[in-house]
């Protein structure tokens, strides 16, 4: 793996205009109020240095001084440890494990079938049905707390928010009775950090 130039003073995020995984990282960076620069990657014509920094030649890839890190969950965890305010991951081991299990479920059951190659129509349909039923089932939770892991924003919310934003283009709708879940979504979408994380292509999704 290539070593990034130490001359770069700002973090650099290799992103793309509508990548759901890069959107997660942009949301966290904005929530942390970090200064960073974006290299907008055309996935049909990727820059040569991306493959040198990331052996999988994928976005998102974050460069911070002498470190290049890829995979959205790893990047989000790194950012929370490196810049702990505001905290997005709990401190105690049990809560941290619960958050990581939630992230694993999001990625395996929902994000992979919807946003990664190699999945059939039935798997995509099942993922969409699971998302709809799970969000409807969370209505009672959101009637009592503001976010997925209590009353403070966590990395779980940052991870799922880009998918929630894409629900109209994915043809996923909430049942009318899930008002508290809709309020949760609106609460996140109304955050200034989330608004700043949106690219022009993502803004056009709603």
XYZ file of C-alpha atoms in Angstrom, residues 59-202:
144
model
C -14.415 4.750 -2.320
C -14.585 5.871 0.374
C -10.888 6.103 1.141
C -9.670 8.568 3.762
C -6.132 9.917 3.837
C -4.971 11.424 7.127
C -1.283 12.307 7.215
C 0.590 9.018 6.730
C -2.499 6.834 6.975
C -4.834 5.702 4.220
C -7.910 3.880 5.488
C -10.828 2.366 3.617
C -14.209 0.775 4.390
C -16.801 3.200 5.737
C -17.263 1.560 9.147
C -13.520 1.510 9.810
C -13.238 5.147 8.747
C -16.113 6.222 10.991
C -14.630 4.412 13.987
C -11.209 5.909 13.298
C -12.638 9.418 13.090
C -14.488 8.988 16.373
C -11.359 7.800 18.151
C -9.134 10.453 16.609
C -11.618 13.294 17.135
C -13.730 12.250 20.139
C -15.986 15.296 20.304
C -18.860 14.967 19.862
C -18.638 11.253 20.737
C -20.477 8.915 18.363
C -19.482 5.551 19.859
C -20.160 4.619 23.513
C -17.225 4.239 25.884
C -18.223 1.095 27.767
C -17.399 -2.245 26.102
C -20.926 -3.694 26.193
C -22.489 -0.665 24.494
C -19.651 -0.509 21.963
C -20.245 -4.168 21.109
C -23.971 -3.527 20.637
C -23.234 -0.633 18.290
C -20.797 -2.744 16.256
C -23.335 -5.565 16.000
C -25.860 -3.049 14.714
C -23.399 -1.810 12.104
C -22.680 -5.386 11.040
C -26.384 -6.094 10.592
C -26.919 -2.933 8.559
C -24.109 -3.841 6.200
C -24.816 -7.556 5.790
C -28.610 -7.499 5.630
C -29.372 -4.147 3.993
C -26.469 -2.261 2.444
C -24.837 -5.240 0.739
C -27.934 -6.433 -1.183
C -28.966 -2.900 -2.142
C -25.643 -1.280 -2.986
C -23.128 -3.993 -3.838
C -22.948 -6.295 -6.875
C -23.679 -10.001 -6.828
C -27.194 -10.018 -5.354
C -30.328 -11.208 -7.131
C -33.750 -9.598 -7.376
C -35.206 -11.742 -4.587
C -32.409 -10.781 -2.196
C -32.951 -7.104 -2.985
C -36.693 -7.501 -2.436
C -36.114 -9.251 0.900
C -33.761 -6.494 2.059
C -36.311 -3.802 1.211
C -39.055 -5.674 3.061
C -36.804 -6.074 6.101
C -35.956 -2.374 6.106
C -39.611 -1.386 5.936
C -40.714 -3.800 8.669
C -37.755 -2.992 10.944
C -38.287 0.763 10.671
C -41.991 0.291 11.352
C -41.140 -1.854 14.381
C -38.809 0.853 15.706
C -41.710 3.275 15.936
C -42.295 2.467 19.606
C -38.589 3.023 20.331
C -38.553 6.398 18.608
C -41.622 7.381 20.592
C -39.395 7.214 23.692
C -35.938 8.284 22.451
C -34.533 10.587 19.801
C -32.004 8.283 18.139
C -31.207 4.607 17.650
C -29.024 4.312 20.732
C -30.691 6.794 23.067
C -31.071 10.548 23.021
C -27.664 11.311 21.500
C -26.618 10.836 17.896
C -24.398 7.783 17.418
C -22.429 6.186 14.622
C -25.440 3.912 14.055
C -27.507 6.914 12.995
C -24.686 8.204 10.793
C -24.403 4.784 9.159
C -28.074 4.307 8.351
C -28.984 7.912 7.493
C -27.703 7.769 3.883
C -29.880 4.702 3.242
C -32.910 6.397 4.791
C -32.312 9.407 2.548
C -32.361 7.115 -0.494
C -35.629 5.386 0.388
C -37.673 7.201 -2.300
C -35.303 6.159 -5.097
C -35.168 2.634 -3.646
C -38.970 2.502 -3.663
C -39.178 1.873 0.082
C -41.958 3.580 2.012
C -42.924 3.689 5.655
C -46.410 2.740 6.824
C -48.440 5.798 7.756
C -48.649 4.605 11.364
C -44.863 4.832 11.807
C -45.028 8.526 12.620
C -42.301 8.473 15.272
C -39.897 6.772 12.856
C -40.667 9.410 10.239
C -39.992 12.095 12.834
C -36.645 10.442 13.568
C -35.730 10.543 9.897
C -36.813 14.172 9.575
C -34.764 15.034 12.662
C -31.603 13.656 11.058
C -32.329 15.157 7.639
C -32.791 18.540 9.310
C -29.359 18.512 10.936
C -26.980 21.053 9.443
C -24.193 18.463 9.388
C -26.351 16.099 7.349
C -27.356 18.847 4.939
C -23.697 19.739 4.398
C -22.852 16.095 3.717
C -25.131 15.947 0.668
C -23.737 16.122 -2.838
C -25.802 17.680 -5.668
C -26.729 14.194 -6.876
C -27.920 13.230 -3.381
